[in-house]
Amino acid sequence: MSDYRSEIERRRTFAIISHPDAGKTTLTEKFLLYGGAIQLAGAVKGKKNARHAVSDWMEIEKQRGISVTSSVMQFNYEGFCINILDTPGHQDFSEDTYRTLMAADSAVMVIDAAKGVEPQTRKLFKVCLLRDIPIFTFVNKMDREARNPFDLMEQIEQELGIRTYPVNWPIGCGKEFKGVYDRHKREIISFLGDGAANGVRQVEKVELSLEDARLGEMIGEIHRQTLVDDIELLDGASYDFDMEQVRHGRLSPVFFGSALTNFGVEPFLEDFLRMTPPPLARESSIGVIDPFEDRFSAFVFKIQANMNKAHRDRVAFMRICSGRFQKGMEVLHMQGGKKIKLSQPQQLMAQDREIIDEAYAGDIIGVFDPGVFSIGDTICMPDKKFEFQGIPTFAPEHFARVRQTDTLKRKQFVKGTMQIAQEGAIQIFHEPNTGMEEVIVGVVGTLQFDVFEYRLKNEYNVEIRQEGLSYQYLRWIENEEFDPKQLDITSDTKLVQDFRDRYLLLFTDEWNIRWAQEKNPWLKLAEFGRS
């Protein structure tokens, strides 16, 4: 195999998703620890804590102890080059999370062993199903009191509609957590819980069969008998392991462990890397783009301004879909219709950067953006023009009217609002034939209102007033020929335009949506927009 193909083969690009406090960021850091990317894991805690998680780089994240933006991290482990896309898990996450999943080839779903499947997990899981990508489950916090593992499997299957295959099986939980049984290797991995939180690998592998007389001495006779019964039931009644079902997100391999104490993290990482695919092919306007073809191509899935306050910079994150990127190469920006050189290509560890000379399909790179890129843009070689499928724009669920308090700062207000909207953290709208003195801001989660206000004040020196609005639904108008004067809508419905001047309707309830469709049979409404 050529060096070029082998470099792509060893790439693994995945997102980590979870509900708040399930341990996603802790698991991410332990991956980085094993890969040698960091030397010390920083637990995500309150603002008094001196250390913060590597993936939580924005100041507001450090203050609140949560992930607000999606981070990108790359490291090497056991011959693999790993790109982790760490998504926000908090309840008020943003559309940034959805788009990040569009750049991943697989997903790791972290579930709290005591709480099981939670609302945020369901939302993120639906996006994974749209992508038809493998989903791996890590049941975390087994060192605490946990639900019955059979009940957890049943809940995952019923609520998420995906079959499960336990790769390992827990022996006890909480203070009685003795370790896990590896079903493939048919060996016990015992758990030593002392001092593991500081990065010490407290895992001892003991190769014992279920029939070995020493097993009862090691884990206790009650745990031995429970384990024997559980494994007999699993072997007889659980789904068979089918790699093809895994690849299409219909069967989820399940692992049990404890990210905080490192138990089960390294075996999970090794099995996951063995099962998860190298970079996947992508649909485009000219058909499927093979990651192994020699022409470079990529798409923009995230834009982040002011990562470095000293430089007021703006970085476009690109997922490389095919070929090899080389520093200084000339590429075509399809949406802009211009040839460009991607300046200062970087790979990132959260906010830390490293200028690179080359990158391959599967990698995520950040490039300086002078304001030309938008979410979903395609970058390709000039001799083979095409566009990747657009990234869905999800409808906001919360709306507010926003205006600056100081009218003399209108220029800063417009610039900041537009840049944050172009990043995709918020969506902005205005009434037809009006300017930007006053805008309607739409968000997926209400925390984004706080983030928006915080960033305008700290990055653009603009203070704002926000007034909550009662709208709950948004629909894109897809008619090519559209005359607003023909529209028959209720007084509770508002016609607006986005920053690309596309028309949309805001509704207070579903009744008003039905009214609009009945009174305007010619009207084409869509729940999703396209970037």
XYZ file of C-alpha atoms in Angstrom:
531
model
C 0.000 0.000 0.000
C 1.335 3.450 -0.885
C 2.201 5.952 1.830
C -0.626 8.120 0.535
C -3.274 5.394 0.942
C -1.886 4.169 4.254
C -2.044 7.703 5.681
C -5.748 7.899 4.841
C -6.384 4.337 6.055
C -5.072 5.162 9.509
C -7.336 8.203 9.962
C -10.246 7.945 12.393
C -12.559 10.957 12.745
C -15.327 10.734 15.310
C -17.594 12.869 17.474
C -18.329 12.313 21.150
C -21.934 12.982 22.147
C -23.757 12.843 25.469
C -26.209 14.439 27.852
C -24.780 16.927 30.392
C -22.581 15.424 33.118
C -22.421 11.958 31.573
C -18.614 12.247 31.487
C -18.005 13.054 27.818
C -15.290 15.655 28.369
C -13.549 13.430 30.930
C -13.539 10.539 28.443
C -12.149 12.856 25.753
C -9.300 13.898 28.016
C -8.436 10.303 28.890
C -8.172 9.528 25.161
C -5.750 12.462 24.843
C -3.860 11.220 27.898
C -3.351 7.753 26.387
C -2.306 9.308 23.088
C 0.335 11.429 24.858
C -1.344 14.647 23.675
C -1.606 15.968 27.239
C 0.254 15.132 30.435
C -2.381 16.049 32.997
C -6.138 15.646 32.857
C -8.074 18.721 34.027
C -11.423 17.829 35.530
C -14.291 20.105 34.499
C -15.349 21.814 37.707
C -16.386 25.231 38.962
C -14.536 28.430 38.210
C -12.460 28.183 41.393
C -10.659 25.205 39.962
C -7.262 26.145 38.518
C -7.421 23.510 35.759
C -9.989 23.285 33.012
C -10.618 20.644 30.402
C -8.390 21.048 27.349
C -11.419 20.957 25.049
C -13.198 23.790 26.907
C -11.252 26.857 25.711
C -13.736 29.729 25.645
C -13.689 31.897 28.778
C -17.404 31.455 29.430
C -16.873 27.672 29.318
C -14.190 27.866 32.004
C -16.433 29.991 34.206
C -19.421 27.685 33.927
C -17.611 24.353 33.692
C -19.425 23.308 30.517
C -18.690 22.947 26.815
C -20.325 25.715 24.760
C -18.542 25.292 21.436
C -17.417 22.174 19.607
C -13.674 21.565 19.843
C -11.373 19.714 17.457
C -8.404 17.697 18.710
C -5.911 15.456 16.898
C -3.461 12.911 18.306
C -1.758 9.626 17.385
C -2.289 6.308 19.145
C -1.128 2.796 18.239
C -0.498 3.759 14.610
C -3.846 5.567 14.181
C -4.204 9.300 13.555
C -7.279 10.321 15.539
C -9.428 13.417 15.070
C -11.861 13.946 17.955
C -14.777 16.317 17.524
C -15.904 17.118 21.056
C -19.469 18.477 21.039
C -21.316 20.445 23.728
C -23.471 18.209 25.894
C -25.231 20.816 28.012
C -28.977 21.124 27.744
C -28.873 24.385 25.813
C -26.475 23.273 23.141
C -26.355 25.004 19.767
C -26.634 24.132 16.114
C -22.829 23.945 16.158
C -23.305 20.452 17.615
C -25.470 19.297 14.715
C -22.990 20.509 12.120
C -20.023 18.931 13.865
C -21.701 15.544 13.526
C -21.811 16.165 9.768
C -17.993 16.148 9.745
C -17.625 12.860 11.660
C -17.336 9.302 10.316
C -18.615 7.728 13.537
C -19.887 8.725 16.964
C -19.204 7.692 20.555
C -22.312 8.006 22.712
C -21.535 8.407 26.424
C -24.314 7.319 28.803
C -24.434 7.757 32.579
C -24.852 4.271 34.085
C -27.232 5.587 36.748
C -29.371 7.838 34.519
C -29.467 5.936 31.228
C -30.673 7.605 28.022
C -31.471 11.294 28.575
C -33.250 13.890 26.372
C -30.127 15.500 24.874
C -28.802 12.096 23.861
C -31.980 11.445 21.869
C -31.613 14.696 19.873
C -27.991 14.039 18.975
C -28.691 10.408 18.200
C -31.282 11.420 15.591
C -28.642 13.457 13.765
C -26.324 10.428 13.754
C -29.089 8.344 12.178
C -29.449 10.968 9.419
C -25.769 10.412 8.628
C -25.941 6.583 8.608
C -22.723 6.389 10.645
C -21.529 3.839 13.244
C -22.520 4.612 16.836
C -20.509 3.185 19.733
C -21.824 3.336 23.303
C -19.695 3.853 26.425
C -21.696 3.324 29.627
C -19.813 5.518 32.079
C -19.550 5.846 35.889
C -19.709 2.132 36.706
C -17.639 2.958 39.816
C -20.850 4.542 41.175
C -24.232 2.991 41.836
C -25.734 2.078 38.463
C -28.859 0.697 36.864
C -29.097 -2.958 35.937
C -27.077 -3.370 32.705
C -29.872 -5.391 31.072
C -32.289 -2.524 31.789
C -29.812 -0.065 30.232
C -29.545 -2.187 27.071
C -33.325 -2.406 26.816
C -33.729 1.361 27.265
C -31.154 2.134 24.544
C -32.925 -0.220 22.146
C -36.448 1.042 22.894
C -35.771 4.787 23.103
C -33.156 5.114 20.384
C -34.321 2.331 18.086
C -30.882 0.735 17.727
C -29.831 -2.797 18.606
C -27.059 -3.316 21.159
C -24.168 -5.726 21.445
C -22.284 -5.639 24.786
C -18.590 -6.113 23.949
C -17.824 -6.365 27.653
C -20.045 -6.910 30.700
C -19.779 -5.265 34.132
C -19.146 -7.193 37.315
C -20.992 -5.258 40.025
C -21.101 -1.473 40.328
C -20.278 1.295 42.807
C -18.169 0.040 45.723
C -18.762 -3.504 44.485
C -17.466 -2.792 40.975
C -14.988 -5.607 40.347
C -14.283 -5.061 36.661
C -15.618 -6.294 33.317
C -15.703 -9.524 31.365
C -14.435 -9.227 27.772
C -16.808 -11.358 25.695
C -14.466 -11.659 22.690
C -11.249 -12.453 24.535
C -13.175 -14.335 27.247
C -11.085 -12.795 29.999
C -11.703 -10.787 33.142
C -10.290 -7.262 33.420
C -10.199 -6.494 37.132
C -10.599 -3.020 38.597
C -8.177 -1.343 41.005
C -9.675 1.979 42.051
C -6.923 3.626 44.096
C -5.360 6.841 42.797
C -6.553 6.354 39.257
C -7.951 9.851 38.821
C -4.464 11.369 38.396
C -3.878 9.612 35.126
C -2.437 6.327 36.439
C -3.700 3.358 34.483
C -5.305 1.317 37.233
C -6.261 -1.661 35.109
C -5.090 -5.202 35.621
C -5.873 -7.829 33.026
C -6.429 -11.298 34.403
C -7.016 -14.055 31.869
C -9.468 -16.307 33.640
C -12.269 -18.331 32.096
C -15.691 -18.439 33.697
C -14.974 -22.043 34.737
C -11.685 -21.207 36.501
C -11.864 -21.984 40.203
C -9.858 -18.855 41.036
C -12.592 -16.600 39.659
C -14.718 -16.880 42.790
C -11.735 -15.979 44.965
C -10.972 -12.930 42.834
C -14.425 -11.344 42.515
C -16.459 -13.165 45.179
C -18.743 -16.153 44.731
C -21.934 -14.094 44.427
C -20.465 -11.946 41.650
C -19.061 -15.065 39.948
C -22.446 -16.778 39.833
C -24.197 -13.591 38.638
C -21.590 -13.187 35.896
C -21.931 -16.809 34.750
C -25.720 -16.445 34.566
C -25.515 -13.076 32.765
C -23.061 -14.304 30.132
C -25.117 -17.439 29.504
C -28.183 -15.243 28.940
C -26.252 -12.849 26.689
C -24.740 -15.632 24.589
C -28.156 -17.189 24.105
C -30.437 -14.187 23.696
C -28.456 -11.103 22.587
C -27.989 -9.998 18.992
C -25.091 -11.476 17.052
C -22.179 -9.173 16.321
C -22.514 -8.000 12.716
C -19.945 -5.490 11.447
C -22.168 -4.483 8.528
C -24.975 -3.568 10.957
C -22.464 -1.586 13.042
C -21.210 0.333 10.001
C -24.725 1.559 9.193
C -25.687 2.564 12.719
C -28.171 -0.272 13.232
C -26.160 -2.139 15.904
C -24.219 -0.318 18.633
C -21.262 -2.042 20.335
C -21.581 -1.285 24.060
C -18.708 -0.931 26.537
C -18.865 -0.459 30.312
C -16.274 1.469 32.329
C -15.360 4.566 34.313
C -13.715 7.507 32.542
C -12.817 9.316 35.773
C -10.792 6.374 37.106
C -9.539 5.346 33.627
C -11.110 1.915 34.002
C -12.111 0.433 30.659
C -11.021 3.507 28.661
C -7.958 2.011 26.977
C -9.621 -1.324 26.042
C -12.565 0.657 24.675
C -10.291 2.929 22.620
C -8.466 -0.082 21.157
C -11.654 -1.964 20.228
C -13.284 1.197 18.907
C -10.335 1.974 16.612
C -10.408 -1.592 15.328
C -14.135 -1.448 14.532
C -14.668 2.120 13.339
C -14.121 2.861 9.637
C -11.454 4.992 7.941
C -12.731 8.155 6.177
C -16.092 7.604 4.482
C -17.096 8.589 0.955
C -19.260 11.713 0.565
C -22.166 12.569 -1.734
C -21.675 15.478 -4.130
C -23.274 17.148 -7.141
C -21.330 14.794 -9.449
C -21.802 11.617 -7.417
C -19.846 9.920 -4.638
C -16.392 11.334 -3.834
C -13.954 8.580 -2.845
C -11.626 9.637 0.019
C -8.740 7.794 -1.659
C -8.865 9.694 -4.924
C -5.843 11.920 -5.445
C -7.641 15.254 -5.844
C -8.035 17.302 -2.681
C -11.539 18.301 -1.577
C -13.079 19.578 1.659
C -16.100 21.368 3.087
C -16.475 24.034 5.773
C -18.490 22.820 8.770
C -17.573 25.404 11.406
C -16.367 28.997 11.605
C -14.997 30.471 14.819
C -14.066 34.124 15.249
C -11.720 35.579 17.859
C -10.073 32.349 18.984
C -7.043 34.546 19.590
C -8.178 37.876 21.056
C -4.811 39.496 20.338
C -5.305 39.042 16.597
C -9.107 39.267 16.217
C -8.817 36.347 13.848
C -11.395 34.132 12.217
C -10.810 30.452 11.479
C -12.756 28.231 9.064
C -12.728 24.552 10.062
C -12.641 22.209 7.080
C -13.197 18.485 6.925
C -10.921 17.029 4.239
C -12.989 14.560 2.223
C -10.509 13.311 -0.359
C -6.866 13.378 -1.303
C -3.975 15.176 0.344
C -3.734 18.812 1.310
C -0.376 20.524 0.858
C 0.515 23.925 2.228
C 0.405 26.633 -0.432
C -1.654 24.624 -2.938
C -4.132 26.524 -5.084
C -7.751 25.419 -4.703
C -11.174 26.527 -5.920
C -13.745 27.984 -3.544
C -16.901 26.855 -5.342
C -19.398 29.230 -3.712
C -17.118 32.219 -4.223
C -16.158 31.123 -7.733
C -12.519 32.026 -7.122
C -9.170 30.287 -6.902
C -7.525 30.837 -3.527
C -4.525 29.747 -1.506
C -5.439 28.437 1.924
C -3.166 30.512 4.144
C -1.722 29.386 7.463
C -3.231 25.874 7.512
C -3.406 24.656 11.097
C -4.278 21.600 13.095
C -5.694 22.236 16.500
C -5.787 21.060 20.083
C -8.787 23.126 21.216
C -7.378 26.703 21.026
C -3.720 25.616 20.596
C -2.555 25.541 17.002
C 0.243 24.126 14.916
C 1.013 25.227 11.354
C 1.108 22.153 9.114
C 2.575 21.304 5.721
C 0.137 18.550 4.757
C -3.029 16.767 5.815
C -5.116 13.890 4.470
C -8.719 12.813 3.942
C -10.328 12.492 7.363
C -8.322 15.309 8.929
C -9.767 18.558 10.195
C -7.781 21.686 9.386
C -8.325 25.308 10.305
C -7.528 28.035 7.785
C -7.508 31.795 8.130
C -10.807 33.203 6.871
C -10.811 36.823 5.656
C -14.614 36.674 5.606
C -15.156 34.687 2.395
C -16.261 31.327 3.778
C -19.696 30.213 4.953
C -20.904 27.012 6.608
C -21.248 24.232 4.015
C -18.895 25.735 1.395
C -17.034 23.298 -0.875
C -13.295 23.534 -1.587
C -11.964 21.441 -4.491
C -9.358 21.347 -7.229
C -9.911 23.718 -10.203
C -9.886 20.855 -12.745
C -12.764 18.954 -11.109
C -15.626 21.182 -10.026
C -18.451 19.982 -7.778
C -20.280 20.819 -4.573
C -20.820 18.603 -1.549
C -24.353 18.245 -0.258
C -25.255 21.276 1.857
C -25.308 21.043 5.630
C -28.884 21.199 6.990
C -29.798 24.387 8.847
C -31.934 23.361 11.796
C -34.871 25.552 12.767
C -34.340 27.600 15.958
C -36.736 26.937 18.823
C -36.284 30.217 20.748
C -36.421 33.812 19.503
C -35.608 37.262 20.884
C -35.653 40.829 19.575
C -32.181 42.372 20.012
C -30.971 45.978 19.817
C -27.773 47.718 20.920
C -28.031 50.037 23.935
C -25.603 52.597 22.478
C -26.736 53.744 19.024
C -23.245 55.091 18.306
C -21.949 51.510 18.263
C -24.156 50.388 15.399
C -21.143 49.422 13.235
C -19.704 47.143 15.942
C -23.161 45.687 16.612
C -23.724 44.836 12.948
C -20.215 43.375 12.546
C -20.396 41.250 15.706
C -23.918 40.004 15.042
C -23.103 39.080 11.443
C -19.870 37.290 12.343
C -21.451 35.262 15.141
C -24.350 34.383 12.821
C -21.923 33.273 10.096
C -20.338 30.923 12.626
C -23.762 29.317 13.001
C -24.071 29.799 16.770
C -27.167 31.937 16.175
C -29.471 32.731 13.287
C -30.451 36.334 12.635
C -33.521 37.712 10.889
C -34.955 41.104 10.047
C -38.296 42.312 8.797
C -38.355 43.027 5.030
C -37.152 46.493 4.026
C -35.537 47.186 7.406
C -31.887 47.453 8.351
C -29.792 45.917 11.114
C -30.564 48.461 13.843
C -32.837 45.830 15.327
C -32.712 42.095 14.628
C -34.542 38.944 15.651
C -32.153 36.288 16.922
C -33.094 32.609 16.787
C -31.255 29.859 18.705
C -31.592 26.101 19.186
C -30.871 26.333 22.941
C -31.471 29.351 25.180
C -27.918 29.362 26.572
C -26.853 30.699 23.185
C -28.585 34.003 24.048
C -26.174 34.320 26.987
C -23.195 33.344 24.830
C -24.258 35.869 22.165
C -24.558 38.693 24.710
C -21.264 37.713 26.384
C -19.345 37.633 23.110
C -20.734 40.953 21.836
C -19.670 42.611 25.079
C -16.235 40.994 25.394
C -15.180 40.731 21.741
C -16.924 43.724 20.142
C -17.483 46.050 23.142
C -21.233 46.234 22.472
C -23.960 45.948 25.080
C -27.432 44.817 24.017
C -31.007 44.508 25.228
C -32.888 41.273 24.505
C -36.659 40.883 24.499
C -38.028 37.341 24.374
C -40.576 36.609 21.627
C -43.378 34.043 21.640
C -42.501 32.393 18.332
C -41.757 28.677 18.519
C -41.575 27.521 14.917
C -39.726 28.633 11.811
C -40.295 27.579 8.194
C -38.214 28.405 5.123
C -40.129 29.612 2.052
C -38.872 27.592 -0.921
C -40.858 29.275 -3.719
C -38.489 30.625 -6.372
C -40.964 33.330 -7.359
C -42.289 34.854 -4.157
C -44.368 38.001 -3.723
C -44.882 38.933 -0.046
C -48.013 40.909 -0.971
C -49.809 37.674 -1.957
C -49.293 36.150 1.478
C -52.350 35.566 3.703
C -51.158 34.956 7.273
C -52.442 35.539 10.813
C -51.417 38.497 12.953
C -49.422 36.032 15.120
C -47.240 35.067 12.156
C -44.270 37.159 11.045
C -42.555 37.298 7.658
C -38.785 37.798 7.989
C -35.580 37.492 5.964
C -32.258 35.960 6.993
C -28.837 37.555 6.379
C -28.825 35.976 2.900
C -32.213 37.668 2.230
C -34.099 34.369 2.035
C -37.721 34.648 3.171
C -38.986 32.755 6.243
C -42.083 32.647 8.414
C -42.127 32.665 12.227
C -45.097 30.983 13.911
C -46.332 30.988 17.507
C -47.974 27.566 17.225
C -48.785 24.712 14.829
C -52.318 26.047 14.209
C -50.835 29.109 12.515
C -48.654 26.871 10.326
C -51.749 24.976 9.140
C -53.569 28.271 8.514
C -50.709 29.522 6.309
C -50.688 26.311 4.293
C -54.484 26.227 3.835
C -54.830 29.916 2.892
C -51.764 29.840 0.594
C -51.878 26.464 -1.218
C -49.105 27.637 -3.570
C -46.715 28.202 -0.644
C -43.779 25.765 -0.270
C -42.556 25.562 3.338
C -39.563 23.568 4.611
C -38.525 22.609 8.155
C -34.828 22.560 7.227
C -32.801 25.113 5.348
C -29.606 24.449 3.421
C -26.342 26.198 4.088
